[in-house]
């Protein structure tokens, strides 16, 4: 497929054309020319209003259900949704049945993703069955294509197990994902502990449930060395702890979920289970601290934390409903209400370096792998806009700013109409 993208505003810090508008010619998957380009025989011209092009976006936390929960989402449809949402790459969590804790499980995920525009990068379980008892086959899984190791939304209660995992992973330069939550303090909590939880009569999850575990995990990292990623933080103290750890020179990175940057626990007043997520939505004070952490570089990555849940597990009592919201389709438009476009792009692309994934620059001679979008316009997100098989979105009825046009990756162009 040979293409010419006309009059594109380029956002790519690694490109000599960053901040400039130009035409981009792509031939056989390679960028052959950037500049003013007239129509070339055998090339399709792509001209879109307010077109911006950046390096391909990468979502570091996506759940697709398959294998085991195909009713929630399949790999094929999940990758289609990701492409339509602007993501050239996604890291898939190991929370299917069986849990992806062996070389064969990683190979299965990779094989199911072949031929798609969006590339799938499996995360291997850190412990066997994600049960937190024994370390899984990390080295074999890395050889099969796993990009990191962690148990999705499950903390490692055994500090010695995490210590050994961090030490072992250094032998093959692996990234350890340490979800940070003290389950004893969380208890039966389902929402942020505060005024809203008290008013609603719902059991709360205090910020210290996260912060104690962040502090412990950072102390372990300081002792062992290695590389640690702390996903989906939600509190100002967590931001501060990670900032201090980075100042010490520790190899630690962290992410925040889109919904924690945009929403607060004020939305819970109607007991709508679409807003039941883990970690929970917190206060406006904490939300602002997360925004500041993104802006000053403490928070490295923004993730959709896309987690499809079937209706049977969402349309029920709040205490019993499963945690999770889908987020791929709304990630960019929701963030545009709270962050500038260049910051969003940076947080969607910087993760490739952290997870050791190829990130070609927008430059002549490089592989063409980029996201197409505009910052213009706005719309209300409705049920008709949901591409995922599950419909549990926290952003239904909300205004989204700008629009994702699609992606070009793996020699394939995926565009929204």
Tab-separated table of C-alpha atoms in Angstrom:
chain	number	residue	atom	x	y	z
A	1	UNK	CA	0.000	0.000	0.000
A	2	UNK	CA	1.545	3.281	-1.196
A	3	UNK	CA	0.185	6.464	0.353
A	4	UNK	CA	0.654	10.216	0.553
A	5	UNK	CA	-0.609	11.935	3.708
A	6	UNK	CA	-1.246	15.579	2.845
A	7	UNK	CA	-0.555	18.590	5.041
A	8	UNK	CA	0.039	16.743	8.312
A	9	UNK	CA	1.091	18.523	11.498
A	10	UNK	CA	3.862	16.290	12.859
A	11	UNK	CA	4.220	15.649	16.606
A	12	UNK	CA	7.292	13.525	17.279
A	13	UNK	CA	10.138	14.636	19.553
A	14	UNK	CA	12.491	12.212	17.819
A	15	UNK	CA	11.750	13.595	14.362
A	16	UNK	CA	13.568	16.467	12.634
A	17	UNK	CA	10.116	17.508	11.424
A	18	UNK	CA	8.598	17.833	14.902
A	19	UNK	CA	6.269	20.842	15.050
A	20	UNK	CA	6.217	21.250	11.276
A	21	UNK	CA	3.481	20.616	8.705
A	22	UNK	CA	4.399	18.523	5.684
A	23	UNK	CA	3.269	15.829	3.284
A	24	UNK	CA	4.441	12.284	4.057
A	25	UNK	CA	4.994	9.684	1.374
A	26	UNK	CA	4.878	6.006	2.338
A	27	UNK	CA	5.945	3.240	-0.021
A	28	UNK	CA	5.916	-0.446	0.930
A	29	UNK	CA	5.688	0.459	4.599
A	30	UNK	CA	8.666	2.860	4.564
A	31	UNK	CA	8.614	6.664	4.751
A	32	UNK	CA	10.290	7.680	1.494
A	33	UNK	CA	9.780	11.446	1.531
A	34	UNK	CA	8.648	14.224	3.847
A	35	UNK	CA	8.012	17.696	2.459
A	36	UNK	CA	5.894	19.182	-0.299
A	37	UNK	CA	4.764	16.269	-2.446
A	38	UNK	CA	2.683	16.363	-5.586
A	39	UNK	CA	0.504	13.405	-6.520
A	40	UNK	CA	2.559	10.348	-7.404
A	41	UNK	CA	1.326	7.585	-9.669
A	42	UNK	CA	0.286	4.481	-7.754
A	43	UNK	CA	-0.161	6.327	-4.462
A	44	UNK	CA	-3.460	6.916	-2.654
A	45	UNK	CA	-3.767	10.443	-1.268
A	46	UNK	CA	-5.038	10.789	2.322
A	47	UNK	CA	-6.270	14.295	3.074
A	48	UNK	CA	-8.139	14.872	6.344
A	49	UNK	CA	-9.277	18.072	8.130
A	50	UNK	CA	-6.793	19.291	10.732
A	51	UNK	CA	-4.641	16.179	10.300
A	52	UNK	CA	-1.970	15.528	12.941
A	53	UNK	CA	0.443	12.608	12.731
A	54	UNK	CA	2.535	11.297	15.618
A	55	UNK	CA	4.556	8.205	16.345
A	56	UNK	CA	2.261	5.235	16.974
A	57	UNK	CA	0.574	5.196	20.377
A	58	UNK	CA	1.170	2.356	22.833
A	59	UNK	CA	-1.285	1.317	25.565
A	60	UNK	CA	0.515	-0.546	28.342
A	61	UNK	CA	-2.524	-2.096	30.038
A	62	UNK	CA	-5.249	-3.744	27.971
A	63	UNK	CA	-7.420	-6.767	28.772
A	64	UNK	CA	-9.013	-8.657	25.877
A	65	UNK	CA	-10.616	-11.640	27.625
A	66	UNK	CA	-9.364	-14.254	25.202
A	67	UNK	CA	-8.591	-16.976	26.080
A	68	UNK	CA	-11.430	-17.877	28.418
A	69	UNK	CA	-13.600	-14.767	28.322
A	70	UNK	CA	-14.317	-14.355	24.612
A	71	UNK	CA	-17.827	-13.128	25.490
A	72	UNK	CA	-16.189	-10.001	26.949
A	73	UNK	CA	-13.707	-9.451	24.124
A	74	UNK	CA	-11.686	-11.359	21.549
A	75	UNK	CA	-8.143	-10.640	20.475
A	76	UNK	CA	-9.257	-9.942	16.898
A	77	UNK	CA	-11.939	-7.426	17.859
A	78	UNK	CA	-9.778	-5.938	20.598
A	79	UNK	CA	-6.982	-5.199	18.140
A	80	UNK	CA	-9.518	-3.695	15.714
A	81	UNK	CA	-10.823	-1.437	18.501
A	82	UNK	CA	-7.262	-0.446	19.405
A	83	UNK	CA	-6.460	0.457	15.793
A	84	UNK	CA	-9.622	2.564	15.470
A	85	UNK	CA	-8.673	4.248	18.755
A	86	UNK	CA	-5.201	5.260	17.524
A	87	UNK	CA	-3.027	2.581	19.119
A	88	UNK	CA	-0.425	0.878	16.954
A	89	UNK	CA	0.707	-1.245	19.919
A	90	UNK	CA	-0.944	-2.680	23.026
A	91	UNK	CA	0.393	-4.667	25.972
A	92	UNK	CA	-2.135	-7.339	26.906
A	93	UNK	CA	-2.596	-8.387	30.518
A	94	UNK	CA	-2.228	-12.076	31.477
A	95	UNK	CA	-5.714	-12.374	33.006
A	96	UNK	CA	-7.390	-14.895	30.718
A	97	UNK	CA	-8.082	-18.569	31.383
A	98	UNK	CA	-5.515	-19.978	31.569
A	99	UNK	CA	-3.428	-17.166	33.008
A	100	UNK	CA	-0.499	-16.446	30.673
A	101	UNK	CA	2.269	-17.830	32.876
A	102	UNK	CA	4.072	-20.149	30.433
A	103	UNK	CA	5.939	-19.918	27.149
A	104	UNK	CA	3.084	-21.639	25.292
A	105	UNK	CA	0.573	-19.056	26.561
A	106	UNK	CA	2.684	-16.178	25.251
A	107	UNK	CA	3.124	-17.939	21.917
A	108	UNK	CA	-0.654	-18.409	21.677
A	109	UNK	CA	-1.314	-14.699	22.172
A	110	UNK	CA	1.327	-13.732	19.620
A	111	UNK	CA	-0.045	-16.171	17.040
A	112	UNK	CA	-3.620	-14.928	17.463
A	113	UNK	CA	-2.453	-11.349	16.784
A	114	UNK	CA	-0.663	-12.023	13.511
A	115	UNK	CA	-1.817	-10.068	10.479
A	116	UNK	CA	-3.388	-7.162	12.384
A	117	UNK	CA	-2.530	-3.493	12.027
A	118	UNK	CA	-2.100	-3.120	15.783
A	119	UNK	CA	0.750	-5.133	17.289
A	120	UNK	CA	0.101	-7.161	20.444
A	121	UNK	CA	2.780	-7.400	23.146
A	122	UNK	CA	1.978	-9.937	25.882
A	123	UNK	CA	2.613	-9.286	29.555
A	124	UNK	CA	3.499	-12.536	31.306
A	125	UNK	CA	2.205	-13.330	34.779
A	126	UNK	CA	4.816	-12.738	37.469
A	127	UNK	CA	3.619	-15.691	39.536
A	128	UNK	CA	2.138	-19.036	38.555
A	129	UNK	CA	-1.591	-18.615	37.984
A	130	UNK	CA	-1.202	-15.031	39.283
A	131	UNK	CA	-1.666	-16.555	42.736
A	132	UNK	CA	1.266	-14.731	44.322
A	133	UNK	CA	2.984	-17.892	45.586
A	134	UNK	CA	5.631	-19.069	43.115
A	135	UNK	CA	7.518	-17.185	40.407
A	136	UNK	CA	6.378	-18.104	36.900
A	137	UNK	CA	8.596	-19.119	33.953
A	138	UNK	CA	9.853	-15.571	33.308
A	139	UNK	CA	12.902	-16.334	31.173
A	140	UNK	CA	11.034	-18.730	28.877
A	141	UNK	CA	8.179	-16.255	28.484
A	142	UNK	CA	10.548	-13.448	27.594
A	143	UNK	CA	12.094	-15.623	24.893
A	144	UNK	CA	8.581	-16.203	23.551
A	145	UNK	CA	7.877	-12.457	23.349
A	146	UNK	CA	6.659	-11.244	26.751
A	147	UNK	CA	7.588	-7.584	27.277
A	148	UNK	CA	7.109	-7.432	31.067
A	149	UNK	CA	5.880	-9.489	34.012
A	150	UNK	CA	3.136	-8.717	36.515
A	151	UNK	CA	-0.083	-10.055	38.019
A	152	UNK	CA	-2.909	-7.812	36.792
A	153	UNK	CA	-4.440	-5.772	39.636
A	154	UNK	CA	-2.994	-8.196	42.176
A	155	UNK	CA	-0.295	-7.087	44.614
A	156	UNK	CA	2.535	-9.390	45.674
A	157	UNK	CA	1.923	-9.753	49.399
A	158	UNK	CA	5.129	-11.767	49.918
A	159	UNK	CA	7.895	-9.165	49.940
A	160	UNK	CA	10.587	-11.835	49.642
A	161	UNK	CA	8.999	-13.226	46.481
A	162	UNK	CA	9.077	-9.785	44.856
A	163	UNK	CA	12.668	-9.309	46.022
A	164	UNK	CA	13.721	-12.582	44.386
A	165	UNK	CA	11.800	-11.742	41.205
A	166	UNK	CA	13.576	-8.382	40.916
A	167	UNK	CA	16.960	-10.039	41.393
A	168	UNK	CA	16.251	-12.871	38.956
A	169	UNK	CA	14.835	-10.573	36.262
A	170	UNK	CA	18.106	-8.650	36.052
A	171	UNK	CA	19.775	-11.684	34.475
A	172	UNK	CA	17.790	-11.059	31.285
A	173	UNK	CA	16.961	-7.351	31.646
A	174	UNK	CA	13.241	-7.896	32.342
A	175	UNK	CA	10.747	-5.311	33.556
A	176	UNK	CA	8.758	-6.181	36.683
A	177	UNK	CA	5.283	-4.680	37.090
A	178	UNK	CA	4.348	-4.196	40.752
A	179	UNK	CA	0.679	-3.382	41.275
A	180	UNK	CA	0.660	-1.545	44.588
A	181	UNK	CA	-2.151	-2.198	47.026
A	182	UNK	CA	-2.194	-3.477	50.600
A	183	UNK	CA	-5.089	-5.926	50.561
A	184	UNK	CA	-5.335	-6.003	54.359
A	185	UNK	CA	-5.943	-2.263	54.478
A	186	UNK	CA	-8.202	-2.335	51.411
A	187	UNK	CA	-10.288	-5.020	53.060
A	188	UNK	CA	-13.758	-5.043	51.548
A	189	UNK	CA	-13.446	-1.489	50.248
A	190	UNK	CA	-14.967	-0.747	46.844
A	191	UNK	CA	-14.516	3.048	46.416
A	192	UNK	CA	-12.233	5.814	47.661
A	193	UNK	CA	-12.544	6.308	51.415
A	194	UNK	CA	-13.862	9.813	52.044
A	195	UNK	CA	-16.936	11.988	52.167
A	196	UNK	CA	-18.590	10.310	49.181
A	197	UNK	CA	-18.121	6.760	50.496
A	198	UNK	CA	-19.491	7.827	53.881
A	199	UNK	CA	-22.504	9.531	52.308
A	200	UNK	CA	-23.262	6.509	50.117
A	201	UNK	CA	-22.634	3.928	52.810
A	202	UNK	CA	-19.993	2.147	50.709
A	203	UNK	CA	-16.849	0.644	52.223
A	204	UNK	CA	-13.797	2.751	51.408
A	205	UNK	CA	-10.270	2.127	50.143
A	206	UNK	CA	-7.987	4.675	51.845
A	207	UNK	CA	-5.067	6.181	49.889
A	208	UNK	CA	-2.616	4.600	52.344
A	209	UNK	CA	-3.579	1.160	51.000
A	210	UNK	CA	-1.748	2.171	47.834
A	211	UNK	CA	0.956	4.318	49.368
A	212	UNK	CA	2.241	1.734	51.863
A	213	UNK	CA	2.725	-0.773	49.070
A	214	UNK	CA	4.377	1.793	46.776
A	215	UNK	CA	6.823	2.655	49.568
A	216	UNK	CA	7.567	-1.016	50.278
A	217	UNK	CA	8.077	-1.868	46.614
A	218	UNK	CA	10.409	1.082	46.119
A	219	UNK	CA	12.485	0.008	49.135
A	220	UNK	CA	12.754	-3.466	47.633
A	221	UNK	CA	13.849	-1.979	44.306
A	222	UNK	CA	16.472	0.154	46.071
A	223	UNK	CA	17.833	-2.980	47.732
A	224	UNK	CA	17.838	-5.281	44.685
A	225	UNK	CA	18.331	-3.007	41.712
A	226	UNK	CA	16.580	-3.891	38.469
A	227	UNK	CA	13.652	-2.275	36.684
A	228	UNK	CA	10.203	-1.766	38.169
A	229	UNK	CA	7.012	-0.325	36.718
A	230	UNK	CA	4.262	0.738	39.129
A	231	UNK	CA	0.948	0.840	37.229
A	232	UNK	CA	-2.153	3.012	37.658
A	233	UNK	CA	-1.227	5.121	40.670
A	234	UNK	CA	-3.959	7.347	42.111
A	235	UNK	CA	-2.642	9.459	44.989
A	236	UNK	CA	-0.466	12.514	45.536
A	237	UNK	CA	1.707	10.634	48.031
A	238	UNK	CA	2.400	7.913	45.459
A	239	UNK	CA	3.531	10.607	43.018
A	240	UNK	CA	5.818	12.066	45.681
A	241	UNK	CA	7.322	8.681	46.606
A	242	UNK	CA	8.092	7.840	42.974
A	243	UNK	CA	9.533	11.306	42.359
A	244	UNK	CA	11.901	10.817	45.308
A	245	UNK	CA	12.879	7.341	44.082
A	246	UNK	CA	13.724	8.705	40.648
A	247	UNK	CA	15.849	11.398	42.251
A	248	UNK	CA	17.838	8.605	43.908
A	249	UNK	CA	18.498	7.081	40.507
A	250	UNK	CA	16.223	4.048	40.840
A	251	UNK	CA	14.977	2.531	37.583
A	252	UNK	CA	11.294	3.030	38.337
A	253	UNK	CA	8.496	4.152	36.048
A	254	UNK	CA	4.791	4.536	36.637
A	255	UNK	CA	1.484	5.003	34.862
A	256	UNK	CA	-1.912	6.526	35.516
A	257	UNK	CA	-5.252	5.508	34.023
A	258	UNK	CA	-7.208	7.933	31.864
A	259	UNK	CA	-10.269	7.741	34.116
A	260	UNK	CA	-8.247	8.780	37.175
A	261	UNK	CA	-7.058	11.888	35.317
A	262	UNK	CA	-10.544	12.873	34.161
A	263	UNK	CA	-13.088	11.646	36.735
A	264	UNK	CA	-13.439	11.818	40.531
A	265	UNK	CA	-15.483	9.920	43.107
A	266	UNK	CA	-18.209	12.578	42.740
A	267	UNK	CA	-19.608	10.507	39.845
A	268	UNK	CA	-20.449	7.659	42.235
A	269	UNK	CA	-23.519	9.347	43.698
A	270	UNK	CA	-25.848	7.353	41.438
A	271	UNK	CA	-24.276	3.984	42.410
A	272	UNK	CA	-23.472	3.426	38.711
A	273	UNK	CA	-21.156	0.399	38.504
A	274	UNK	CA	-19.590	1.723	35.281
A	275	UNK	CA	-17.502	3.863	37.633
A	276	UNK	CA	-16.346	0.949	39.790
A	277	UNK	CA	-12.655	0.603	38.927
A	278	UNK	CA	-9.492	-0.562	40.670
A	279	UNK	CA	-7.669	1.434	41.894
A	280	UNK	CA	-10.729	3.594	42.641
A	281	UNK	CA	-11.620	7.064	41.444
A	282	UNK	CA	-10.437	9.534	44.064
A	283	UNK	CA	-10.934	13.207	44.944
A	284	UNK	CA	-10.370	16.360	42.935
A	285	UNK	CA	-7.266	17.070	45.051
A	286	UNK	CA	-5.757	13.728	44.069
A	287	UNK	CA	-6.799	14.138	40.441
A	288	UNK	CA	-5.017	17.480	40.255
A	289	UNK	CA	-1.898	15.945	41.820
A	290	UNK	CA	-1.925	13.266	39.112
A	291	UNK	CA	-2.264	15.915	36.403
A	292	UNK	CA	0.732	17.724	37.896
A	293	UNK	CA	2.676	14.445	38.021
A	294	UNK	CA	2.007	13.915	34.329
A	295	UNK	CA	3.025	17.457	33.478
A	296	UNK	CA	6.291	17.459	35.444
A	297	UNK	CA	7.364	14.049	34.119
A	298	UNK	CA	7.055	12.027	37.327
A	299	UNK	CA	4.306	9.944	35.724
A	300	UNK	CA	5.788	8.389	32.601
A	301	UNK	CA	2.772	6.742	30.967
A	302	UNK	CA	-0.970	7.207	30.531
A	303	UNK	CA	-2.946	4.006	29.945
A	304	UNK	CA	-6.591	3.396	29.155
A	305	UNK	CA	-6.473	0.357	31.489
A	306	UNK	CA	-9.068	-1.057	29.069
A	307	UNK	CA	-10.922	-3.841	30.903
A	308	UNK	CA	-14.091	-5.227	29.282
A	309	UNK	CA	-16.630	-6.681	31.717
A	310	UNK	CA	-19.785	-8.511	30.629
A	311	UNK	CA	-23.150	-7.017	31.538
A	312	UNK	CA	-23.949	-9.821	33.984
A	313	UNK	CA	-20.993	-8.752	36.130
A	314	UNK	CA	-21.693	-5.007	35.921
A	315	UNK	CA	-25.489	-4.736	36.173
A	316	UNK	CA	-25.643	-5.786	39.809
A	317	UNK	CA	-25.183	-4.423	43.335
A	318	UNK	CA	-22.228	-2.047	43.548
A	319	UNK	CA	-20.407	-4.149	46.168
A	320	UNK	CA	-20.655	-7.268	44.006
A	321	UNK	CA	-19.973	-5.805	40.544
A	322	UNK	CA	-16.605	-6.446	38.926
A	323	UNK	CA	-14.058	-3.623	38.666
A	324	UNK	CA	-13.183	-2.211	35.264
A	325	UNK	CA	-14.084	0.088	32.399
A	326	UNK	CA	-13.358	-0.079	28.705
A	327	UNK	CA	-11.230	2.857	27.652
A	328	UNK	CA	-9.529	2.499	24.279
A	329	UNK	CA	-12.232	4.305	22.285
A	330	UNK	CA	-12.373	7.289	24.642
A	331	UNK	CA	-8.748	7.646	25.766
A	332	UNK	CA	-7.636	10.487	23.492
A	333	UNK	CA	-10.875	12.488	23.456
A	334	UNK	CA	-11.293	12.324	27.238
A	335	UNK	CA	-7.698	13.397	27.893
A	336	UNK	CA	-8.010	16.352	25.522
A	337	UNK	CA	-10.271	17.947	28.121
A	338	UNK	CA	-7.497	18.017	30.732
A	339	UNK	CA	-4.133	17.917	28.902
A	340	UNK	CA	-2.543	19.453	25.788
A	341	UNK	CA	-2.205	17.235	22.723
A	342	UNK	CA	1.616	17.127	22.755
A	343	UNK	CA	1.617	15.891	26.368
A	344	UNK	CA	-0.915	13.173	25.531
A	345	UNK	CA	1.187	12.033	22.589
A	346	UNK	CA	4.330	11.980	24.723
A	347	UNK	CA	2.669	9.812	27.397
A	348	UNK	CA	1.209	7.475	24.753
A	349	UNK	CA	4.558	6.990	22.995
A	350	UNK	CA	7.219	7.149	25.741
A	351	UNK	CA	6.125	3.733	26.985
A	352	UNK	CA	7.751	2.040	23.987
A	353	UNK	CA	11.180	2.940	25.314
A	354	UNK	CA	10.262	1.675	28.787
A	355	UNK	CA	8.911	-1.651	27.474
A	356	UNK	CA	11.747	-1.972	24.927
A	357	UNK	CA	9.493	-1.831	21.864
A	358	UNK	CA	10.609	-0.465	18.501
A	359	UNK	CA	9.607	3.196	18.076
A	360	UNK	CA	10.609	4.429	14.613
A	361	UNK	CA	10.783	8.202	14.219
A	362	UNK	CA	8.810	10.081	11.592
A	363	UNK	CA	11.760	10.505	9.258
A	364	UNK	CA	12.733	9.489	5.748
A	365	UNK	CA	13.937	5.895	5.521
A	366	UNK	CA	12.171	4.838	8.725
A	367	UNK	CA	9.394	2.282	9.041
A	368	UNK	CA	5.984	3.971	8.847
A	369	UNK	CA	4.213	3.455	12.165
A	370	UNK	CA	2.038	6.338	13.222
A	371	UNK	CA	-1.266	7.598	14.577
A	372	UNK	CA	-3.561	9.990	12.723
A	373	UNK	CA	-5.799	12.414	14.620
A	374	UNK	CA	-7.156	15.932	14.870
A	375	UNK	CA	-7.495	18.225	17.857
A	376	UNK	CA	-10.473	19.993	16.288
A	377	UNK	CA	-14.143	19.548	17.133
A	378	UNK	CA	-15.977	17.678	19.855
A	379	UNK	CA	-18.748	15.123	20.246
A	380	UNK	CA	-20.781	13.303	22.866
A	381	UNK	CA	-19.797	9.662	23.272
A	382	UNK	CA	-22.836	7.395	22.842
A	383	UNK	CA	-23.574	3.672	22.710
A	384	UNK	CA	-23.288	3.828	18.920
A	385	UNK	CA	-19.627	4.791	19.282
A	386	UNK	CA	-18.687	1.702	21.320
A	387	UNK	CA	-16.690	-0.776	19.258
A	388	UNK	CA	-15.827	-3.164	22.092
A	389	UNK	CA	-17.979	-6.238	22.673
A	390	UNK	CA	-18.486	-5.139	26.284
A	391	UNK	CA	-20.193	-1.800	26.916
A	392	UNK	CA	-18.940	-0.931	30.410
A	393	UNK	CA	-17.628	2.551	29.673
A	394	UNK	CA	-17.204	5.238	32.303
A	395	UNK	CA	-17.386	7.915	29.593
A	396	UNK	CA	-20.861	7.287	28.183
A	397	UNK	CA	-22.614	10.609	27.556
A	398	UNK	CA	-19.465	12.643	28.060
A	399	UNK	CA	-17.910	15.167	25.701
A	400	UNK	CA	-14.815	14.035	23.833
A	401	UNK	CA	-12.579	16.638	22.204
A	402	UNK	CA	-10.835	16.051	18.888
A	403	UNK	CA	-10.992	12.830	16.925
A	404	UNK	CA	-8.778	9.845	16.192
A	405	UNK	CA	-8.670	9.199	12.449
A	406	UNK	CA	-6.849	5.877	12.779
A	407	UNK	CA	-3.392	4.376	12.319
A	408	UNK	CA	-0.888	3.239	9.738
A	409	UNK	CA	1.146	0.287	10.998
A	410	UNK	CA	2.407	-3.079	9.797
A	411	UNK	CA	1.747	-1.938	6.229
A	412	UNK	CA	-1.969	-1.460	6.941
A	413	UNK	CA	-4.103	1.682	7.020
A	414	UNK	CA	-7.092	1.658	9.400
A	415	UNK	CA	-9.322	4.743	9.205
A	416	UNK	CA	-12.503	5.831	10.945
A	417	UNK	CA	-15.222	7.030	8.606
